[in-house]
Coordinates of C-alpha atoms and ligand atoms in Angstrom, one line a residue:
Chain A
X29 CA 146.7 237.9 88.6
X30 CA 150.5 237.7 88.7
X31 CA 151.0 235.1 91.7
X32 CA 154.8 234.3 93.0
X33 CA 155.9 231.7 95.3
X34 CA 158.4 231.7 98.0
X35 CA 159.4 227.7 98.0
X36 CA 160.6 227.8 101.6
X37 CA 157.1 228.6 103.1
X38 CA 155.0 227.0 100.2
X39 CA 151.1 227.4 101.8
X40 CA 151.7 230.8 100.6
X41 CA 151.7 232.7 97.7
X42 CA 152.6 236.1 96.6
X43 CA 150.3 238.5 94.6
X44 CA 152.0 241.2 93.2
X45 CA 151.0 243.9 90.2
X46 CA 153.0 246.9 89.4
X47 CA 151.5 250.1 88.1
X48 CA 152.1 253.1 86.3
X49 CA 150.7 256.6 86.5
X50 CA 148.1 256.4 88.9
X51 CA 145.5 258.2 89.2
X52 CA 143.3 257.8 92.4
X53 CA 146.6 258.2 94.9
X54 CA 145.5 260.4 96.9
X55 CA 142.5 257.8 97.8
X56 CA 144.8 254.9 97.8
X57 CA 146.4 257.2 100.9
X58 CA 143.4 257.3 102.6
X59 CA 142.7 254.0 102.6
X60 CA 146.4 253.0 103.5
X61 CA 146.0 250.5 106.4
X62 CA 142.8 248.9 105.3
X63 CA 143.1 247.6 101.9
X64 CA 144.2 243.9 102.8
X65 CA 147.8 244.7 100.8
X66 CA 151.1 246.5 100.5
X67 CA 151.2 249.8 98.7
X68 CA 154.8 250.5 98.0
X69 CA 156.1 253.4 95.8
X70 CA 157.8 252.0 93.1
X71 CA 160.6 255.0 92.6
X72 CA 162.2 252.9 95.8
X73 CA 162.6 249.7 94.1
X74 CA 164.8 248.9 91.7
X75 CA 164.5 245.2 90.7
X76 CA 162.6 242.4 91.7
X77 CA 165.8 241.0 94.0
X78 CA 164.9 243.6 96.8
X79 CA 161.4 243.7 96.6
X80 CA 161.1 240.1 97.6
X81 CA 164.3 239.7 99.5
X82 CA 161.4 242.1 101.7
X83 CA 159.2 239.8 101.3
X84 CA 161.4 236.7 102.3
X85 CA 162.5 238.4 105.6
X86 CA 158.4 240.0 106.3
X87 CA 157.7 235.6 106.2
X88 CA 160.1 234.5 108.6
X89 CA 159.6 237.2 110.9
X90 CA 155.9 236.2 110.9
X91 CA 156.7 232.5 110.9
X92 CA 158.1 232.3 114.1
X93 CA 156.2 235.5 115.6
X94 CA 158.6 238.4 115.3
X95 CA 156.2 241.0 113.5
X96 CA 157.5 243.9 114.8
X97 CA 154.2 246.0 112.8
X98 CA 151.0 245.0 112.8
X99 CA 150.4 242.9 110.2
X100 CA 152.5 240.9 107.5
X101 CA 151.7 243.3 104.9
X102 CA 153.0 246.4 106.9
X103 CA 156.2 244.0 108.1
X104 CA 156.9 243.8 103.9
X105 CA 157.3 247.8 104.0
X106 CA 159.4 247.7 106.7
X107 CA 161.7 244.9 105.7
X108 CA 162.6 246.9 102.8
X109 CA 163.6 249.5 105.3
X110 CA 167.7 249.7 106.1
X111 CA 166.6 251.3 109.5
X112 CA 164.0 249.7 112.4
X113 CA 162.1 252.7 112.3
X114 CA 158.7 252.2 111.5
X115 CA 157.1 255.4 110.8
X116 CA 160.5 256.3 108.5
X117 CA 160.0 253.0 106.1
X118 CA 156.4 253.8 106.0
X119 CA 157.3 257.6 104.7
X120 CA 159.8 256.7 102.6
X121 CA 158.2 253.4 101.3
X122 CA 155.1 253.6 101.6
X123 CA 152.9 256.0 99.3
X124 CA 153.7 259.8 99.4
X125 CA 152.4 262.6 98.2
X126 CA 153.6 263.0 94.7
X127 CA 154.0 259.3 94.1
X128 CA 153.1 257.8 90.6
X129 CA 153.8 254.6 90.2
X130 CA 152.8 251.9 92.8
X131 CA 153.7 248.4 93.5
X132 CA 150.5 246.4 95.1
X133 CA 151.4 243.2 97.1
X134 CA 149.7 241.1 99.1
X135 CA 150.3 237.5 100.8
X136 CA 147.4 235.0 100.5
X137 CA 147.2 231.4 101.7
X138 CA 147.4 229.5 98.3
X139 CA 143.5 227.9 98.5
X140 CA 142.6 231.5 98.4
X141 CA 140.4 232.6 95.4
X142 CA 139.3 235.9 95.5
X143 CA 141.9 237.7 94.7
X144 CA 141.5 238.3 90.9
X145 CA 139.6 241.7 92.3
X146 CA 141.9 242.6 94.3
X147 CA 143.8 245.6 93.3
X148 CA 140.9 246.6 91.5
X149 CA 140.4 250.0 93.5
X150 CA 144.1 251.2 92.1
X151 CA 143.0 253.2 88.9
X152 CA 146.1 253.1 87.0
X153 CA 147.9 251.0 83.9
X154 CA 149.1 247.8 85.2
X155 CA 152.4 246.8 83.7
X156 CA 154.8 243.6 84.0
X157 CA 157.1 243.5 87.3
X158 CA 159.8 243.4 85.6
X159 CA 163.3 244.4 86.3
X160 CA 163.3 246.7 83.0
X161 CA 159.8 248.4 84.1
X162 CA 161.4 249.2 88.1
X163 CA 164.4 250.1 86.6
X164 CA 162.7 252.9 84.7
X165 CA 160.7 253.8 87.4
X166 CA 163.2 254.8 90.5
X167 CA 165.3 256.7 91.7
X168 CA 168.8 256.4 92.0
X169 CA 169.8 259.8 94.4
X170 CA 167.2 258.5 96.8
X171 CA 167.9 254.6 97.4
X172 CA 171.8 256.0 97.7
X173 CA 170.7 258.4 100.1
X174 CA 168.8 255.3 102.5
X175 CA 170.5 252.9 101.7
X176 CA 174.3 253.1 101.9
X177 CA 175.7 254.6 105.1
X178 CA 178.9 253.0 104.6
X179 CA 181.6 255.4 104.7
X180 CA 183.1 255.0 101.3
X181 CA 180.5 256.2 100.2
X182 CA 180.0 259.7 101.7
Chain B
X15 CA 177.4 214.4 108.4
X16 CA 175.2 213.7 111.0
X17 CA 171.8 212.6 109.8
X18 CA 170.4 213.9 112.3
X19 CA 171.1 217.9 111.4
X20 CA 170.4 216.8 107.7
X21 CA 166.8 216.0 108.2
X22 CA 166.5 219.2 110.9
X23 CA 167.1 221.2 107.4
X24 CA 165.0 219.3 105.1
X25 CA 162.3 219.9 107.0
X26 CA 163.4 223.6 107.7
X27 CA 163.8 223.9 104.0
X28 CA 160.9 221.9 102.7
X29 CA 161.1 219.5 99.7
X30 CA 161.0 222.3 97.3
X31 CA 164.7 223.6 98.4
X32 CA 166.9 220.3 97.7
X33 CA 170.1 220.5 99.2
X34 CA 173.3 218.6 98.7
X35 CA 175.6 218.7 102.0
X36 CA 179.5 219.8 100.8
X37 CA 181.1 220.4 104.4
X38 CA 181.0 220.2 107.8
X39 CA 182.8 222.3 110.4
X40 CA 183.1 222.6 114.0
X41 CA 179.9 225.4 114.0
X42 CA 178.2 225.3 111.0
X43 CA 176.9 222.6 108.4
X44 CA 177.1 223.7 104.6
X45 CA 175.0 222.7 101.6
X46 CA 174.2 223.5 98.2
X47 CA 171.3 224.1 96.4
X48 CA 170.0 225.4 92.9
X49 CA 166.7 227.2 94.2
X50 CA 167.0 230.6 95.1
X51 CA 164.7 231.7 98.1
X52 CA 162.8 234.2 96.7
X53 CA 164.1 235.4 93.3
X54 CA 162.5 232.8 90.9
X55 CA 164.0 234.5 88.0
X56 CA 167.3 234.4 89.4
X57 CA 167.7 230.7 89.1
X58 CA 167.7 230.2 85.1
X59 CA 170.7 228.3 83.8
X60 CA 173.7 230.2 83.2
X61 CA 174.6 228.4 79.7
X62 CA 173.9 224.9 80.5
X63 CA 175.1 225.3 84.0
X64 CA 172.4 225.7 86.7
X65 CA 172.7 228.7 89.5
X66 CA 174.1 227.5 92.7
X67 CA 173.6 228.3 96.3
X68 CA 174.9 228.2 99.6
X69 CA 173.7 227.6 102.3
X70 CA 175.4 228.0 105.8
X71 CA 173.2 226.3 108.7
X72 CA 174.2 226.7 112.4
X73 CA 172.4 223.6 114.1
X74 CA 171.3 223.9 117.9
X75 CA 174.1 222.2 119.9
X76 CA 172.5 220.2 122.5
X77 CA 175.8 220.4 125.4
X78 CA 174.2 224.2 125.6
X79 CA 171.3 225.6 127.4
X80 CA 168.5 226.1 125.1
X81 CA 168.0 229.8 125.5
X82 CA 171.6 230.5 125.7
X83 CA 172.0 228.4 122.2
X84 CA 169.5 230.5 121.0
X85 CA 170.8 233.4 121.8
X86 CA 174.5 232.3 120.4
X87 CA 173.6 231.3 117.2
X88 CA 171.4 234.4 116.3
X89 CA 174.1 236.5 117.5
X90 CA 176.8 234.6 115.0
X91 CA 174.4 234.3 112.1
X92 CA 173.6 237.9 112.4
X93 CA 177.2 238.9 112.8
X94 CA 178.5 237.0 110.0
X95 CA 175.4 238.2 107.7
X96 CA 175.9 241.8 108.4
X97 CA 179.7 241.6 108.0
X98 CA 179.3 240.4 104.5
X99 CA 176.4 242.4 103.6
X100 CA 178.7 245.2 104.6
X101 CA 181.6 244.4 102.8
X102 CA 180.1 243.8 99.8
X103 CA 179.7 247.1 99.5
X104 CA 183.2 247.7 99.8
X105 CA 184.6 249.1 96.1
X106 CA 187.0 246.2 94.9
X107 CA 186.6 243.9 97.9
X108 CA 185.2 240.6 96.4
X109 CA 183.2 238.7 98.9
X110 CA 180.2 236.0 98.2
X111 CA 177.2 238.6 98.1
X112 CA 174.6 237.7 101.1
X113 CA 170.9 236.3 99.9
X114 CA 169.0 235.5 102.7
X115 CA 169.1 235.7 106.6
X116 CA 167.0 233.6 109.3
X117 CA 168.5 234.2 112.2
X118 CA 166.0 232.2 114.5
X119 CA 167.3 229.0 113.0
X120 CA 171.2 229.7 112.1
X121 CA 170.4 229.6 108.7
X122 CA 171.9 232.1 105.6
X123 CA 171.9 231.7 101.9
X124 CA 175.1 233.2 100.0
X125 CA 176.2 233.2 96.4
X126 CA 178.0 230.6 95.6
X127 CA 181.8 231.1 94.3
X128 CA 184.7 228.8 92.5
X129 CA 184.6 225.9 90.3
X130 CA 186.0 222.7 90.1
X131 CA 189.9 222.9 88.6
X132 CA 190.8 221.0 85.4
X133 CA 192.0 217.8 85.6
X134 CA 190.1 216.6 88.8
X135 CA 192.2 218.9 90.8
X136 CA 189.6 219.5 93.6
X137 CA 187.5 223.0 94.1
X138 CA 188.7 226.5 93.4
X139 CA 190.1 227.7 96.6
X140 CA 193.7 228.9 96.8
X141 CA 195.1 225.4 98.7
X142 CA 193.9 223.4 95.5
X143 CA 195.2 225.6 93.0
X144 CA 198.5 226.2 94.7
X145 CA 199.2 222.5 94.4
X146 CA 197.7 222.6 90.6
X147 CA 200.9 224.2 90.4
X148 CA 203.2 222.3 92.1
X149 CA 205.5 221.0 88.9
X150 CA 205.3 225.0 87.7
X151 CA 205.4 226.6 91.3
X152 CA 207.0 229.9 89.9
X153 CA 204.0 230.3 87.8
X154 CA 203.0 233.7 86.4
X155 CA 199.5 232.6 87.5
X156 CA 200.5 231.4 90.6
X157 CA 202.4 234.9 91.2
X158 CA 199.8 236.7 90.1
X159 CA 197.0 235.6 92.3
X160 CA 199.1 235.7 95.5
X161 CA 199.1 239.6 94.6
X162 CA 195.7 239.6 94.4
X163 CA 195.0 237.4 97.2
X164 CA 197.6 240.5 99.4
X165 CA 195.5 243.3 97.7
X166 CA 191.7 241.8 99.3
X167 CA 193.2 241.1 102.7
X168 CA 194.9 244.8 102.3
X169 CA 191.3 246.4 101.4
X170 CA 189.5 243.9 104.2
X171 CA 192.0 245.7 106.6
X172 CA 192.4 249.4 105.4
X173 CA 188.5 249.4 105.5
X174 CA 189.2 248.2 109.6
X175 CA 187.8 244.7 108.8
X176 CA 189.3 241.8 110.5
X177 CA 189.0 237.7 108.6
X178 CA 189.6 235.7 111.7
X179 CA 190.6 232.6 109.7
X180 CA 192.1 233.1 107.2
X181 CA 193.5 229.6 106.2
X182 CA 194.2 228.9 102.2
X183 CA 190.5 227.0 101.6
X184 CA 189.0 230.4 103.0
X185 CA 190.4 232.0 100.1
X186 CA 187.9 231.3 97.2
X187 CA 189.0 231.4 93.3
X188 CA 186.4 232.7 90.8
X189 CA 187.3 233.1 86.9
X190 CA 186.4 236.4 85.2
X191 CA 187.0 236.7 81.7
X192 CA 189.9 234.0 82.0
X193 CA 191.6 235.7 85.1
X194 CA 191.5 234.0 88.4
X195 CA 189.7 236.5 91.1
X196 CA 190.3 235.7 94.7
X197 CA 187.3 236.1 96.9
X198 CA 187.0 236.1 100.8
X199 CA 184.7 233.8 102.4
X200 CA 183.8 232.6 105.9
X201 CA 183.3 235.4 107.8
X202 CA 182.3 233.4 110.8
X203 CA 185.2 234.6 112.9
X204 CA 185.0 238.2 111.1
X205 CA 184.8 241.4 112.8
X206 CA 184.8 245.4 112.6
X207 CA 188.3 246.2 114.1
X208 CA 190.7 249.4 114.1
X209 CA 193.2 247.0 115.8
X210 CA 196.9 246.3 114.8
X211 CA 196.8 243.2 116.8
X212 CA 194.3 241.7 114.7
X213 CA 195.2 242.7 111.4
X214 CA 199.0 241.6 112.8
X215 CA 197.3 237.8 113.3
X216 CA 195.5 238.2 110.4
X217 CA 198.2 238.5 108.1
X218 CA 200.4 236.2 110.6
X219 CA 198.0 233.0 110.0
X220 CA 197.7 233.0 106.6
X221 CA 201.7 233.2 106.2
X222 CA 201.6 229.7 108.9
X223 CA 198.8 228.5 106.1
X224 CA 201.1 228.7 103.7
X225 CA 204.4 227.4 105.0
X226 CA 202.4 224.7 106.3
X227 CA 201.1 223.2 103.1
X228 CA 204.1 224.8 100.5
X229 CA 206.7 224.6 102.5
X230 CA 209.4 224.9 100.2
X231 CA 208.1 227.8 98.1
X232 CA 206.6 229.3 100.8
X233 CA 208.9 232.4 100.8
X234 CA 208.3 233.7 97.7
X235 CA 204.8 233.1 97.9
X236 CA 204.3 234.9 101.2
X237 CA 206.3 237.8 99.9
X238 CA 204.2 237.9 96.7
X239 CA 201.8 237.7 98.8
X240 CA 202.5 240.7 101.2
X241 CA 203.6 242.9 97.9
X242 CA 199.8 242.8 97.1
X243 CA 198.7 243.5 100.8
X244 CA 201.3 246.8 100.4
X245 CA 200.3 247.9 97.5
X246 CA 196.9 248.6 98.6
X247 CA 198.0 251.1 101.2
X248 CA 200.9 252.8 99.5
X249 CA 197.8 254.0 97.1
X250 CA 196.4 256.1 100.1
X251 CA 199.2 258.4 100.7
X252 CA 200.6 259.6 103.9
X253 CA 198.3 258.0 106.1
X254 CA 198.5 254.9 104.0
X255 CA 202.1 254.8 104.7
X256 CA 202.0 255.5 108.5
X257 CA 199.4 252.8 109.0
X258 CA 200.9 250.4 106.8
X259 CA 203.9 251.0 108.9
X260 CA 202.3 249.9 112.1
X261 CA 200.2 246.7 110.7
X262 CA 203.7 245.2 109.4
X263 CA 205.5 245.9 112.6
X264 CA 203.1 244.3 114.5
X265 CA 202.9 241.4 112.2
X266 CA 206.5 240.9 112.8
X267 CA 205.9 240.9 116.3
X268 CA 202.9 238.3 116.2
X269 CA 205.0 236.2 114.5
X270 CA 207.7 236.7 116.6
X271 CA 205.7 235.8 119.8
X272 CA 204.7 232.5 117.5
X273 CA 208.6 231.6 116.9
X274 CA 208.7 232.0 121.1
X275 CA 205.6 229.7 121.5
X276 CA 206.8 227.0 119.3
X277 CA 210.8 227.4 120.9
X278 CA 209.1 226.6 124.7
X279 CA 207.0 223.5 122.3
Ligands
ATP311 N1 180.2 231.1 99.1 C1 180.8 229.9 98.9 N2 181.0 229.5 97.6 C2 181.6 228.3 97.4 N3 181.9 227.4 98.4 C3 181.7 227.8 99.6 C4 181.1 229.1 100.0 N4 181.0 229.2 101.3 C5 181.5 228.0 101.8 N5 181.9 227.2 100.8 C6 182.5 225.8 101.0 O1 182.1 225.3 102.2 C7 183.3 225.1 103.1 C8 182.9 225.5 104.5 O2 182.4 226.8 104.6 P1 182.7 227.8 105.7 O3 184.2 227.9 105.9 O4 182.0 229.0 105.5 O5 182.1 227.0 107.0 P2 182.7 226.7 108.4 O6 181.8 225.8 109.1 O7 183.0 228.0 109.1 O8 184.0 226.0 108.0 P3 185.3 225.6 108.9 O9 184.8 225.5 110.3 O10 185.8 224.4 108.3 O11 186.2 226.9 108.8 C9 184.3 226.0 102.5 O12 185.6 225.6 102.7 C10 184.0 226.0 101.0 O13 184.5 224.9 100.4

């Protein structure tokens, strides 16, 4: 399993997969909240910069006991967020009806083993996290739309 | 630098973000590094040259009450961090982009800018490369980049941002394509302001920057210097105009009231 690491909090490690054209979404949904990581829709991402520029903040808000959601996994959706408003990142985010492709993230402790299985209930083809694959995958009209209030813009 | 504040950050940072301390000021400590914080992939070597860092640590000050020192340096780590994350997004404004953000320890990471200057002429900012060209003062170069230097503090103020310091090492140079880019940095005194007054001091320090250390070519430079500040309003038409009108007046006015200050010593 792809496994990244953050050097600043280093008895961590990051287990991310991304993947395409899933098929079992509407289960994923109902699971949302259980599975022990991050589902994020990948059409909101666009390189690997702001996905983990999420993650960074999600660490240090749980290092020094600022989650503002319940768990470190939830805080990672909500960092990507612009706004503080919890149930918006989680809608816009999270995964939706109609989403495809899926990014799956969780953060273990680094002695942790099991997770080779762990994504294994998504039911889609996993591809490379790579800037090239997000870049293909989202969508343009809708990051403008959260994510630059600025005036010069409008 | 105090020792002290350079093993508070070691530790912060762990032994896997080496730093090397560059400059101390009266609020902040700053170091480089070559690890990014979270982008691995980011931090492959640009030719042969490896990716550097900043990174701009407020340390607790011990003359404060803890929770009020608290309180301070998240509010100024936040303020500068959202400044630049905001003006970055500002169409031909060139700041340092913002990487990372902990506010509950004073701490942000921003892309580094500049070089070092041929013939051991010190770092890129405008200060250095001013006196680079001391024998050739009249420079085309030199001219140039005082424009340029007018048009970023004209954008940072049509958009109703304020610098707070802007002193010739807080103007950064960056080489693109063999062109010399001025960048903005130290937003550590910046702000969101519609005000006349502080654009007025704005533009009013940086002309005292300049006289100070360039005395004697000081006029043209200042002048080259306001042409590019100008230029970037008289682009925006009629209300361009009128509020160019009222920034200069009151610059004249700040710098009047200086003249006075200086007169009564
Ligand atoms: N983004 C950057 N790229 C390159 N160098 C930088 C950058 N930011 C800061 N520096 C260097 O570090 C020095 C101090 O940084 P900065 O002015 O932000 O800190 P400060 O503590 O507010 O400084 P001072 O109190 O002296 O104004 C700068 O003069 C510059 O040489």
């Amino acid at each position: 399993m792809p496994y990244e690491s953050i050097p600043q909090f280093d008895t961590r490690g990051v287990c991310v997969s991304l993947f395409r054209d899933v098929k079992n979404i509407e289960e994923l949904r109902s699971k949302v909240g259980t599975m022990p990581f991050a589902v994020i829709d990948a059409s909101c991402v666009c390189c690997r910069e702001q996905l983990f520029s999420a993650v960074y903040k999600a660490l240090i808000e749980w290092k020094y006991n600022r989650l503002r959601t319940k768990a470190l996994h939830s805080e990672c959706i909500l960092s990507l967020s612009p706004t503080s408003n919890i149930g918006e990142a989680f809608r816009r985010f999270g995964i939706k009806e109609g989403t495809r492709n899926i990014i799956c993230l969780a953060v273990v402790g680094k002695n942790e083993t099991q997770t080779s299985e762990l994504f294994d209930v998504v039911d889609g083809e996993e591809v490379e996290l790579s800037d090239e694959n997000l870049g293909s995958m989202f969508d343009l009209e809708m990051i403008k739309k959260v994510c630059w209030p600025l005036k010069v813009f409008q | 630098m105090s020792k002290e504040v350079i093993e508070q950050v070691v530790t912060y940072l762990t032994p896997n973000v080496p730093i090397v301390p560059i400059s101390q000021g009266a609020e902040a400590f700053v170091f480089t590094t070559n690890v990014h914080p979270y982008n691995a992939s980011a931090c492959k070597t640009a030719g042969d040259i490896p990716v550097k860092y900043i990174i701009k640590y407020r340390p607790p000050k011990k003359y404060r009450h803890p929770s009020i020192d608290k309180t301070l340096t998240k509010h100024r780590t936040l303020s500068e961090s959202r400044i630049l994350a905001k003006l970055s997004q500002v169409p031909g404004l060139h700041v340092p982009k913002l990487i990372a953000c902990d506010v509950y320890n004073g701490c942000i990471w921003i892309e580094f800018i500049g070089e070092d200057l041929p013939e051991s002429h010190g770092f890129s900012n405008l200060k250095n490369f001013l006196w680079m060209y001391k024998t050739d003062p009249y420079n085309i170069a030199v001219e140039k980049v005082l424009f340029k230097v007018g048009e970023q503090i004209g954008l940072l103020h049509w958009n109703d941002y304020c610098h707070g310091d802007l002193t010739t090492s807080n103007l950064v140079l960056h080489q693109e394509n063999g062109d010399w880019s001025p960048y903005l940095i130290d937003f550590g005194l910046g702000s969101a302001s519609t005000l006349v007054e502080d654009k007025g001091v704005d533009l009013y320090v940086l002309e005292r920057a300049i006289i100070s250390t360039h005395s004697k070519f000081a006029d043209k430079y200042n002048e080259w210097i306001l042409m590019g500040f100008k230029s970037v309003y008289e682009n925006e038409g009629k209300k361009g105009q009128q509020k160019l009108k009222d920034v200069i007046k009151r610059f004249e006015e700040v710098r009047l009231r200086g003249r006075k200050r200086s007169m009564l010593g």
